[in-house]
Amino acid sequence: MKQKTTLKQLSKELNVSVSTVSKALNNSSEISTKTIKRVKELAKLYGYKPNPVAVSLKRNKTFTIGILIPDILNHFFAKVLHGIEEQASLKGYKIITCLTNESLDKEKEYLEMLEYNKVDGIIAALSKETQVKEDFSHFKNFKSLDKPLVLFDRITDEIDCDKVLVDDQKAAQDVFEYLKEQNRKNIAVVSTLPHLSVIVARLQGVMTSANQTSTNVKTLMISETKDAESKINDFFKNESFDALIGLDETAASIAINAAKHYQVKIPKDLAIVGFTDGLLAKNAYPKMSVVSQHAIELGKNTVKILLERIENKTLKPKRFIQPTTLIKRASSE
Amino acid sequence: MKQKTTLKQLSKELNVSVSTVSKALNNSSEISTKTIKRVKELAKLYGYKPNPVAVSLKRNKTFTIGILIPDILNHFFAKVLHGIEEQASLKGYKIITCLTNESLDKEKEYLEMLEYNKVDGIIAALSKETQVKEDFSHFKNFKSLDKPLVLFDRITDEIDCDKVLVDDQKAAQDVFEYLKEQNRKNIAVVSTLPHLSVIVARLQGVMTSANQTSTNVKTLMISETKDAESKINDFFKNESFDALIGLDETAASIAINAAKHYQVKIPKDLAIVGFTDGLLAKNAYPKMSVVSQHAIELGKNTVKILLERIENKTLKPKRFIQPTTLIKRASSE
DNA sequence: CTGAAAGCGCTTACAG
DNA sequence: CTGAAAGCGCTTACAG
């Protein structure tokens, strides 16, 4: 087994003190350039790397960020995680990924674990249960430790911290206007996750545009995931519409299948637009138009904001709005 | 800011030494039950939690596992990660998730980072580039540190360590036999990732069964992901078959869309079976039959094996074969 | 410019 | 049964 080099070993070989070695490696101005050179050469030769555990203990800083993700099987979150990971590793931070599985209890548990493990900060999207029960005590508690917290996508006004969010309301308005421009008369809106803050915002966007244009909109909000399929099928049977906005990935995907089931022609008789540019949209038949939330970018931005905050705790909490793009594909044109 | 309680503070309040407090909290037999009780009560009152950074430094153990995942946007890996995370957190281990993005260089970088961060062990699936270039030096290097490594799904014989794998060959044989029982005569096999060890194994399974039954099989192996769609469409145009096995998620999904495009009736004129029970299969129309690799279970098992190895380094490396299940849905019956 | 010493928060072999 | 001391591998204020 290869032995890890330590400062002590280097100092012995170089006949200088451990302090000198440490300072030299950290480019301290106290040390002569000659010594610095000697030290660094030997360190390089031995492939010396400081033990991060010891550095953490001394500096009270772990270069670790805790991430709370509600559901990794959701493409949007997978992409955000991808972005977070990329940006964090670029800046020399590790991430501890915690999957809360949409559960409030797991969220509480993990938050405690992360606190206990001395992460330098936390990035989180609230679990579904947390948003439904509106229990944010654990986050408030965490905030009182004076450690930075950045909330993204699934957020709440109840917690005072940096927030990164998608402009869901505007995105939904864009979709609506796009469909109106196509002269679609009867617009339907479907979601399988009506309790989430993002879905509420999207619905609001649609409704705002609908009111402005005096358009009637049919909505189907399904709170029990398991009924989604039959409810959407019934909706297709009983209502008539020539455009459908799926406020979440699942809703749009089920709808496109329902259309096939009832042999509705897409996009001629029905235009479908979904949210989240994930696998389901790209592999749909026909390919689905969607609002892309630029999830990878969003993940990167979340990390940037957290690191700024770690460096400067006195900044005022801010909101960063991630712009969206409407990707037009065969399901709507 | 809330102040973290330390052993020193407790020892001062209790008028005993730091050593005694430490031993009491660790239930040392050296300490009187009375003292243990006193110490624990105060510790509880103050919500004392040992600083894991200090414990790690002392014990040379971080209770952290490094995870190398080639692509988190792939449903199979997302599910495995889910399982890993669940089992690890159950056993008090944190995970550091690294996404290699199918790149050999990133894999090397991360492996070094994980080593440097003193993880207690590593769980990895090889990146595509690693499998293509057959460069495993970084893993061999890591092994020489005497730290446990468990490889899952994407593995190689070149590295001597514990391995967890899906019985891909057998799974493919099961699929083939299932289709034969349905009296399907012309079986096609398609993959968009022919370089991966798992795909090779699946193809081998199909071929073995085909030889045994003297069945002719048409294969389409696409190595450039971007051509996949047009190649599969051409395949549909030029060849005729009444059953298709998609050796990966994408291949099966594109195939089912091609069938719709050419108005081939599923499952009457064409039965389709894919691999990986992911979103694409569940949301396909008609719903797709697939081989489920029980990814979540697989993730859990990987962690179990790693922790066994951490506790007993002298065990002989073993192979764990995760059984699969054929899930029959509307695309084939 | 260099080094001895203290300390981060723990654990544990040893002494009493 | 309890405690003093050493030590994990670093950093840094202080002295020289």
XYZ file of C-alpha atoms (C1' of nucleotides) in Angstrom:
698
model
C 0.000 0.000 0.000
C 1.322 3.388 -1.099
C 1.990 5.664 1.880
C 0.584 9.164 1.735
C 3.219 11.881 2.126
C 2.726 14.307 5.019
C 4.197 17.662 5.884
C 6.204 16.038 8.638
C 7.959 13.702 6.221
C 8.806 16.538 3.876
C 10.105 18.687 6.705
C 12.354 15.880 7.884
C 13.873 15.307 4.476
C 14.405 19.015 3.915
C 15.713 19.716 7.377
C 13.306 22.537 7.971
C 10.325 22.774 10.284
C 6.818 21.683 9.477
C 5.709 25.311 9.731
C 8.155 26.352 7.068
C 7.015 23.618 4.743
C 3.393 24.529 5.232
C 4.037 28.199 4.628
C 6.191 27.508 1.601
C 3.496 25.418 -0.010
C 1.007 28.171 0.638
C 3.348 30.741 -0.966
C 3.675 32.716 2.233
C 5.603 35.953 1.769
C 7.455 35.125 4.970
C 9.456 32.404 3.253
C 12.454 32.915 0.972
C 11.944 32.125 -2.654
C 14.805 29.676 -2.457
C 13.155 27.654 0.291
C 9.827 27.789 -1.461
C 11.450 26.335 -4.523
C 13.173 23.516 -2.626
C 10.024 22.623 -0.759
C 7.823 22.641 -3.819
C 10.212 20.500 -5.764
C 10.285 17.775 -3.173
C 6.541 18.018 -2.689
C 6.053 17.535 -6.377
C 8.463 14.633 -6.488
C 6.535 12.865 -3.763
C 3.166 13.845 -5.188
C 2.327 15.506 -1.918
C -1.291 16.498 -1.446
C -2.451 18.066 1.805
C -4.913 15.929 3.707
C -8.195 17.716 3.180
C -9.613 16.297 6.378
C -6.927 18.033 8.407
C -7.305 21.248 6.444
C -11.042 21.160 7.054
C -10.608 20.673 10.766
C -8.244 23.596 10.974
C -10.036 25.950 8.611
C -13.530 24.966 9.563
C -14.321 24.690 5.878
C -14.920 21.483 3.971
C -15.262 22.586 0.341
C -18.369 20.483 0.257
C -21.856 21.485 -0.792
C -24.962 19.583 0.184
C -27.602 19.079 -2.492
C -31.212 18.178 -1.792
C -33.018 16.810 -4.828
C -36.653 15.699 -4.607
C -36.546 13.108 -7.381
C -33.600 12.111 -9.502
C -35.809 10.164 -11.912
C -37.295 13.469 -13.000
C -35.343 14.669 -15.977
C -35.358 18.284 -15.001
C -33.659 17.537 -11.695
C -31.225 15.133 -13.281
C -30.148 17.902 -15.616
C -29.886 20.460 -12.847
C -27.743 18.038 -10.860
C -25.583 17.597 -13.903
C -25.051 21.365 -14.062
C -24.446 21.671 -10.331
C -21.883 18.919 -10.386
C -20.031 20.420 -13.323
C -19.776 23.906 -11.887
C -18.930 22.723 -8.385
C -16.144 20.438 -9.542
C -14.779 23.264 -11.678
C -14.448 25.383 -8.550
C -12.928 22.644 -6.427
C -16.025 21.811 -4.438
C -17.405 18.365 -3.836
C -21.104 17.710 -3.643
C -22.978 15.414 -1.309
C -26.113 14.441 -3.135
C -29.203 13.645 -1.106
C -32.361 12.364 -2.714
C -35.343 13.300 -0.614
C -37.761 11.256 -2.658
C -40.402 13.974 -2.242
C -40.568 13.268 1.491
C -40.558 15.913 4.209
C -39.055 13.549 6.759
C -36.162 12.560 4.547
C -35.557 16.224 3.847
C -35.329 16.971 7.552
C -33.049 14.027 8.175
C -30.698 14.911 5.368
C -30.558 18.542 6.307
C -29.442 17.538 9.770
C -26.885 15.154 8.319
C -25.484 17.874 6.084
C -25.281 20.338 8.936
C -23.570 17.729 11.016
C -21.132 17.037 8.217
C -20.102 20.662 8.069
C -20.983 21.404 4.491
C -20.109 24.931 3.441
C -23.546 25.516 2.037
C -26.687 23.903 0.715
C -28.586 23.886 -2.537
C -32.122 22.552 -2.383
C -35.404 22.174 -4.196
C -38.301 21.587 -1.813
C -39.942 18.199 -1.753
C -43.558 17.873 -2.793
C -44.625 16.986 0.724
C -42.831 20.039 2.078
C -44.700 22.262 -0.331
C -48.029 20.630 0.466
C -47.618 20.718 4.257
C -45.871 24.073 4.236
C -43.490 23.019 6.981
C -40.234 24.900 6.523
C -39.008 24.843 10.106
C -35.979 22.705 9.302
C -34.735 25.182 6.725
C -35.277 28.125 9.048
C -33.347 26.242 11.660
C -30.526 25.642 9.230
C -30.468 29.289 8.217
C -29.954 30.262 11.849
C -26.570 28.523 11.678
C -25.525 31.273 9.331
C -24.695 28.845 6.569
C -25.661 29.780 3.033
C -28.712 28.181 1.488
C -29.830 28.532 -2.106
C -33.272 27.333 -3.081
C -34.014 26.558 -6.695
C -37.122 25.850 -8.728
C -39.322 24.614 -5.900
C -39.163 27.556 -3.539
C -41.196 29.413 -0.933
C -41.461 33.009 0.247
C -41.333 31.729 3.801
C -37.593 31.216 3.686
C -35.342 34.234 3.401
C -32.433 33.192 1.206
C -31.046 33.305 -2.321
C -33.390 31.800 -4.860
C -32.929 30.630 -8.382
C -36.070 30.114 -10.311
C -37.424 29.513 -13.705
C -39.728 32.172 -15.015
C -42.572 29.712 -15.180
C -45.351 32.214 -15.367
C -43.825 34.023 -18.326
C -42.974 30.724 -20.012
C -46.595 29.637 -19.756
C -47.730 32.959 -21.197
C -45.342 32.478 -24.117
C -46.828 29.069 -24.791
C -50.324 30.443 -24.653
C -49.559 33.281 -27.021
C -47.830 30.928 -29.412
C -50.920 28.746 -29.560
C -53.190 31.751 -30.024
C -51.063 32.950 -32.910
C -51.735 29.601 -34.526
C -55.416 30.401 -34.188
C -56.113 27.655 -31.734
C -59.479 28.384 -30.153
C -59.985 25.884 -27.374
C -57.040 25.478 -25.114
C -56.785 22.776 -22.489
C -54.340 22.700 -19.584
C -53.347 19.538 -17.759
C -51.114 18.783 -14.806
C -50.416 15.792 -12.613
C -48.620 17.807 -9.922
C -50.918 20.742 -9.156
C -49.495 21.332 -5.682
C -46.041 22.366 -6.762
C -45.152 26.041 -6.739
C -43.894 25.777 -10.313
C -47.176 24.338 -11.563
C -49.139 27.019 -9.772
C -47.009 29.656 -11.494
C -47.465 28.037 -14.883
C -51.208 27.824 -14.458
C -51.258 31.450 -13.396
C -49.384 32.364 -16.551
C -51.921 30.611 -18.728
C -54.826 32.184 -16.854
C -53.379 35.668 -17.072
C -53.012 35.389 -20.818
C -56.418 33.791 -21.142
C -58.074 36.655 -19.285
C -56.293 39.246 -21.337
C -57.550 37.653 -24.525
C -60.931 36.586 -23.130
C -60.179 33.002 -24.023
C -61.888 30.134 -22.324
C -59.574 27.493 -20.958
C -60.349 23.981 -19.825
C -58.227 22.719 -16.976
C -57.594 19.262 -15.566
C -55.580 19.140 -12.352
C -54.874 15.639 -11.098
C -53.548 15.263 -7.592
C -53.363 11.479 -7.463
C -50.592 10.369 -9.786
C -51.986 6.886 -10.233
C -55.272 8.120 -11.738
C -53.541 10.346 -14.242
C -53.923 8.122 -17.232
C -57.601 7.324 -16.936
C -58.472 10.906 -15.994
C -56.682 12.296 -19.018
C -58.354 9.747 -21.260
C -61.766 10.750 -19.878
C -60.877 14.367 -20.426
C -60.187 13.642 -24.068
C -63.471 11.806 -24.399
C -65.648 14.420 -22.761
C -64.103 17.714 -23.766
C -63.078 19.175 -27.044
C -60.027 21.368 -27.610
C -57.551 21.999 -30.369
C -54.538 22.763 -28.210
C -53.229 21.265 -24.990
C -50.597 22.546 -22.618
C -49.018 19.883 -20.422
C -47.783 21.728 -17.349
C -45.447 18.900 -16.444
C -43.529 16.245 -18.321
C -45.815 13.367 -17.365
C -49.017 15.202 -18.192
C -47.828 16.109 -21.667
C -46.622 12.601 -22.334
C -49.848 10.965 -21.243
C -51.794 13.467 -23.318
C -49.880 12.723 -26.483
C -50.627 9.042 -25.980
C -54.296 9.748 -25.306
C -54.448 11.656 -28.586
C -53.060 8.615 -30.369
C -55.546 6.422 -28.593
C -58.474 8.525 -29.805
C -56.814 8.969 -33.185
C -56.672 12.715 -32.902
C -54.286 14.116 -35.522
C -51.293 15.947 -34.141
C -50.666 18.789 -34.791
C -53.496 19.307 -37.259
C -56.424 18.764 -34.905
C -54.519 19.131 -31.700
C -51.329 20.993 -30.866
C -49.486 19.822 -27.762
C -46.837 21.745 -25.859
C -45.177 20.443 -22.720
C -42.747 21.581 -20.070
C -39.201 20.227 -19.584
C -37.007 19.289 -22.500
C -36.373 15.722 -21.417
C -36.209 12.262 -22.888
C -39.964 11.933 -23.041
C -40.343 14.999 -25.228
C -37.466 14.157 -27.523
C -38.579 10.569 -27.956
C -42.261 11.313 -28.296
C -44.023 10.637 -31.573
C -44.407 13.147 -33.008
C -41.584 14.949 -31.221
C -42.936 17.270 -28.616
C -42.703 21.043 -28.445
C -41.636 22.089 -24.976
C -40.553 24.898 -22.760
C -36.903 24.305 -22.053
C -35.905 25.515 -18.614
C -32.215 25.262 -19.439
C -31.778 23.045 -16.474
C -28.040 22.538 -16.839
C -27.425 26.289 -16.943
C -29.725 26.677 -14.003
C -27.682 24.176 -12.023
C -24.496 26.031 -12.810
C -26.000 29.368 -11.831
C -27.183 27.944 -8.545
C -23.640 26.982 -7.655
C -22.263 30.362 -8.733
C -24.697 32.147 -6.465
C -23.957 29.842 -3.550
C -20.214 30.348 -3.855
C -20.640 34.128 -4.006
C -22.650 33.892 -0.847
C -20.068 31.703 0.860
C -17.480 34.351 0.129
C -19.625 37.261 1.151
C -22.273 36.478 3.699
C -23.450 40.031 4.106
C -24.860 40.436 0.610
C -28.600 40.849 0.477
C -30.458 37.697 -0.589
C -31.244 37.802 -4.236
C -33.446 36.179 -6.822
C -32.085 34.947 -10.058
C -34.568 34.296 -12.812
C -33.546 31.700 -15.357
C -34.997 32.572 -18.756
C -36.774 29.841 -20.701
C -36.996 28.995 -24.375
C -39.908 27.606 -26.300
C -38.658 24.750 -28.469
C -41.016 24.167 -31.374
C -41.273 20.622 -32.659
C -43.680 18.502 -34.669
C -46.339 18.188 -31.955
C -47.389 21.778 -32.563
C -46.309 22.698 -36.052
C -25.184 31.847 15.254
C -25.730 28.741 17.318
C -22.495 27.461 18.824
C -21.665 23.792 18.310
C -21.084 21.914 21.538
C -17.706 20.208 21.888
C -16.348 17.567 24.208
C -14.333 20.209 25.980
C -17.412 22.216 26.905
C -19.180 19.157 28.206
C -16.169 18.096 30.244
C -15.933 21.531 31.842
C -19.579 21.574 32.878
C -19.403 18.051 34.233
C -16.099 18.507 35.995
C -14.595 15.443 34.362
C -11.892 15.143 31.756
C -12.387 15.219 28.022
C -11.223 11.612 27.856
C -13.916 10.515 30.237
C -16.592 12.301 28.284
C -15.398 10.756 25.052
C -15.309 7.282 26.516
C -18.686 7.688 28.168
C -20.299 8.699 24.920
C -18.739 5.690 23.251
C -20.073 3.396 25.964
C -16.610 2.372 27.052
C -16.638 -0.386 29.643
C -14.000 1.587 31.502
C -16.501 4.170 32.647
C -19.045 3.803 35.470
C -22.646 3.567 34.453
C -23.383 6.532 36.638
C -20.916 8.750 34.799
C -22.123 7.476 31.453
C -25.611 8.479 32.414
C -24.591 11.955 33.582
C -22.558 12.576 30.441
C -25.195 11.356 28.059
C -27.867 13.424 29.699
C -25.935 16.627 29.310
C -24.906 15.717 25.793
C -28.519 15.178 24.890
C -29.575 18.421 26.509
C -27.036 20.311 24.447
C -27.714 18.332 21.306
C -24.079 17.323 21.179
C -22.891 15.699 17.963
C -19.249 14.737 17.516
C -17.514 16.686 14.784
C -17.157 14.144 12.007
C -14.189 15.958 10.552
C -12.227 15.410 13.741
C -13.360 11.807 13.997
C -12.270 11.229 10.425
C -8.853 12.683 11.049
C -8.354 10.489 14.050
C -9.859 7.311 12.677
C -8.653 7.703 9.157
C -12.142 6.903 7.996
C -14.587 9.308 6.466
C -17.806 7.309 6.114
C -17.922 8.562 2.592
C -18.254 6.568 -0.616
C -17.303 7.916 -4.004
C -19.648 7.126 -6.891
C -18.694 7.340 -10.557
C -21.706 7.471 -12.858
C -21.268 7.752 -16.635
C -24.529 9.531 -17.378
C -27.194 10.590 -14.941
C -29.652 11.334 -17.740
C -29.758 7.612 -18.434
C -32.627 6.186 -16.484
C -30.884 3.019 -15.517
C -28.083 4.924 -13.817
C -30.461 7.362 -12.187
C -32.234 4.401 -10.626
C -29.031 2.731 -9.525
C -27.927 5.977 -7.916
C -31.248 6.132 -6.166
C -30.631 2.664 -4.733
C -27.055 3.438 -3.784
C -28.044 6.590 -2.013
C -30.791 4.868 -0.077
C -28.681 1.988 1.159
C -25.674 4.169 1.942
C -27.660 6.661 3.961
C -29.288 3.778 5.815
C -25.850 2.623 6.907
C -24.619 6.077 7.857
C -22.479 6.663 4.815
C -22.476 9.769 2.671
C -21.959 9.583 -1.047
C -19.948 11.911 -3.246
C -21.512 11.667 -6.664
C -19.302 12.237 -9.684
C -20.747 12.343 -13.162
C -18.120 11.316 -15.677
C -20.227 12.203 -18.658
C -18.871 9.143 -20.498
C -15.387 10.703 -20.549
C -12.166 8.888 -19.675
C -10.419 12.088 -18.605
C -13.174 13.120 -16.241
C -13.101 9.625 -14.818
C -9.391 9.903 -14.114
C -9.752 13.336 -12.578
C -12.568 12.311 -10.318
C -10.865 9.167 -9.198
C -7.914 11.238 -8.087
C -10.179 13.681 -6.335
C -11.917 10.875 -4.484
C -8.662 9.323 -3.429
C -7.446 12.689 -2.278
C -10.635 13.177 -0.310
C -10.103 9.950 1.571
C -13.277 8.179 0.625
C -13.624 4.784 2.273
C -14.384 3.111 -1.026
C -15.607 3.593 -4.547
C -18.501 2.366 -6.643
C -18.163 2.859 -10.375
C -19.564 2.026 -13.779
C -17.023 2.534 -16.540
C -17.497 5.388 -18.954
C -18.111 4.628 -22.612
C -14.748 6.099 -23.591
C -13.000 3.958 -21.006
C -14.585 0.854 -22.448
C -13.744 1.839 -25.993
C -10.115 2.799 -25.300
C -9.616 0.023 -22.777
C -7.520 2.244 -20.528
C -7.971 1.071 -16.962
C -4.684 2.302 -15.505
C -6.344 4.791 -13.183
C -8.433 2.079 -11.573
C -5.469 -0.227 -11.181
C -3.617 2.625 -9.564
C -6.476 3.202 -7.185
C -6.644 -0.472 -6.302
C -2.983 -0.358 -5.270
C -3.997 1.996 -2.448
C -5.795 -0.940 -0.958
C -9.111 0.852 -0.951
C -12.194 -1.133 -1.917
C -13.620 -0.706 -5.378
C -16.868 -2.176 -6.645
C -17.626 -2.062 -10.345
C -21.197 -2.404 -11.517
C -22.910 -2.954 -14.848
C -20.154 -1.577 -17.062
C -17.230 -3.706 -16.007
C -14.028 -5.273 -17.310
C -12.052 -8.409 -16.601
C -8.914 -6.289 -16.524
C -9.630 -5.002 -13.042
C -9.550 -7.412 -10.133
C -12.283 -6.341 -7.746
C -15.833 -7.021 -6.658
C -18.321 -6.747 -9.473
C -22.052 -6.435 -9.576
C -23.607 -7.147 -12.880
C -26.841 -7.730 -14.579
C -27.217 -11.087 -16.222
C -27.558 -9.447 -19.598
C -26.827 -12.500 -21.653
C -29.455 -14.579 -19.931
C -31.947 -11.691 -20.052
C -31.495 -11.445 -23.804
C -31.989 -15.185 -24.150
C -35.215 -14.921 -22.177
C -36.457 -12.225 -24.498
C -35.582 -14.279 -27.540
C -37.336 -17.346 -26.240
C -40.390 -15.335 -25.300
C -40.636 -14.036 -28.860
C -40.133 -17.483 -30.323
C -42.916 -18.858 -28.178
C -45.150 -16.263 -29.773
C -44.192 -17.772 -33.107
C -42.344 -14.743 -34.292
C -40.241 -15.792 -37.268
C -38.030 -12.853 -38.176
C -36.303 -11.242 -35.278
C -34.398 -7.970 -35.542
C -31.932 -6.629 -33.003
C -31.005 -2.955 -32.713
C -28.599 -1.021 -30.543
C -27.248 2.513 -30.461
C -24.422 1.695 -28.040
C -22.705 -1.405 -29.466
C -19.385 -0.736 -27.706
C -20.645 -1.198 -24.194
C -19.890 -4.443 -22.424
C -23.555 -4.810 -21.506
C -24.684 -4.511 -25.102
C -22.104 -7.046 -26.215
C -23.439 -9.459 -23.610
C -27.015 -8.914 -24.697
C -26.207 -9.440 -28.315
C -24.348 -12.601 -27.392
C -27.429 -13.841 -25.582
C -29.605 -13.301 -28.612
C -27.075 -14.978 -30.908
C -26.681 -17.978 -28.657
C -30.404 -18.595 -28.630
C -30.654 -17.915 -32.342
C -28.007 -20.515 -33.087
C -29.631 -23.067 -30.857
C -32.901 -22.651 -32.694
C -31.364 -22.052 -36.114
C -33.151 -18.763 -36.357
C -31.962 -16.027 -38.620
C -31.508 -12.673 -36.932
C -31.108 -9.246 -38.490
C -28.908 -6.871 -36.560
C -28.413 -3.134 -36.717
C -25.595 -1.748 -34.592
C -25.264 2.030 -34.723
C -22.136 3.570 -33.285
C -22.884 7.195 -34.062
C -25.723 8.292 -31.822
C -26.784 11.130 -34.087
C -27.536 8.842 -37.042
C -29.653 6.517 -34.974
C -33.005 7.780 -36.071
C -32.442 7.765 -39.816
C -30.614 4.424 -39.695
C -33.433 2.790 -37.819
C -35.962 4.251 -40.218
C -33.984 2.874 -43.172
C -33.804 -0.468 -41.433
C -37.575 -0.532 -41.202
C -37.902 0.383 -44.844
C -35.436 -2.178 -46.170
C -35.877 -5.179 -43.952
C -38.842 -7.144 -42.810
C -39.282 -8.650 -39.364
C -42.100 -9.396 -36.992
C -40.213 -8.889 -33.746
C -37.623 -6.388 -32.647
C -35.368 -6.385 -29.621
C -34.029 -2.966 -28.626
C -30.806 -3.664 -26.754
C -30.852 -0.233 -25.158
C -33.528 2.215 -24.094
C -32.974 4.640 -26.948
C -32.946 1.994 -29.657
C -36.238 0.538 -28.510
C -37.828 3.949 -28.253
C -36.747 5.036 -31.716
C -37.943 1.724 -33.099
C -41.403 2.058 -31.656
C -41.658 5.498 -33.263
C -40.404 4.164 -36.587
C -43.107 1.525 -36.465
C -45.696 4.245 -35.994
C -44.164 6.196 -38.824
C -44.502 3.269 -41.199
C -47.880 2.379 -39.727
C -46.770 -1.047 -38.642
C -49.286 -2.480 -36.186
C -47.898 -3.210 -32.734
C -47.960 -5.906 -31.466
C -49.888 -7.636 -34.240
C -47.357 -7.214 -37.029
C -44.419 -6.329 -34.885
C -43.587 -7.149 -31.268
C -41.084 -4.847 -29.579
C -39.144 -5.583 -26.421
C -36.603 -3.187 -24.934
C -34.092 -3.044 -22.123
C -34.388 -0.853 -19.012
C -37.688 -0.193 -17.346
C -37.519 3.576 -17.543
C -39.745 6.508 -18.334
C -39.487 5.910 -22.059
C -40.861 2.397 -21.791
C -43.639 3.286 -19.373
C -44.712 6.296 -21.380
C -44.424 4.676 -24.778
C -47.520 4.075 -26.863
C -48.269 1.271 -26.715
C -46.514 0.675 -23.429
C -43.301 -1.183 -23.948
C -42.299 -4.637 -22.790
C -38.869 -4.504 -21.261
C -36.236 -6.347 -19.373
C -36.138 -4.760 -15.947
C -32.682 -4.838 -14.459
C -34.013 -3.964 -11.028
C -31.713 -1.029 -10.959
C -32.666 0.202 -7.506
C -32.023 -3.223 -5.990
C -28.774 -3.382 -7.900
C -27.692 -0.064 -6.408
C -28.472 -1.291 -2.933
C -26.593 -4.524 -3.470
C -23.565 -2.649 -4.716
C -23.406 -0.715 -1.469
C -23.879 -3.857 0.606
C -20.959 -5.512 -1.111
C -18.755 -2.460 -0.748
C -19.443 -2.161 2.967
C -18.689 -5.859 3.485
C -15.413 -5.304 1.717
C -14.599 -2.229 3.800
C -15.065 -4.326 6.916
C -13.131 -7.297 5.616
C -10.505 -6.501 3.075
C -9.155 -10.004 2.841
C -12.259 -11.585 1.332
C -11.791 -12.857 -2.175
C -13.262 -10.576 -4.832
C -16.670 -11.774 -5.846
C -19.223 -11.392 -8.566
C -22.804 -10.723 -7.795
C -25.291 -11.352 -10.546
C -28.458 -9.329 -10.390
C -31.355 -11.310 -11.810
C -33.624 -9.631 -14.325
C -37.333 -9.805 -15.011
C -39.134 -9.626 -18.302
C -42.023 -7.205 -17.956
C -44.650 -7.920 -20.563
C -46.652 -4.970 -21.791
C -48.772 -4.010 -24.769
C -45.893 -3.659 -27.242
C -45.562 -7.410 -27.397
C -48.872 -8.860 -26.353
C 13.453 34.491 6.951
C 12.673 30.334 10.152
C 10.786 27.601 13.936
C 8.395 26.326 18.369
C 4.031 26.167 20.118
C -0.815 26.097 20.318
C -4.850 24.521 18.582
C -8.845 22.590 15.372
C -12.083 18.293 18.013
C -11.645 14.082 18.559
C -9.660 8.918 20.290
C -6.976 5.762 22.902
C -2.840 3.554 25.059
C -1.142 4.135 29.336
C -0.734 5.376 34.221
C -2.749 5.799 38.515
C -13.086 3.968 37.379
C -10.785 8.479 35.837
C -7.380 11.541 33.707
C -3.045 13.289 31.487
C -0.769 12.926 27.380
C 0.074 12.006 22.671
C -1.380 12.239 18.237
C -4.358 12.416 13.621
C -2.248 16.441 9.702
C -2.639 20.610 9.164
C -2.384 26.350 9.962
C -0.916 30.542 12.011
C 0.099 34.047 15.645
C 4.114 34.904 17.867
C 9.018 35.025 18.996
C 13.508 35.208 17.536
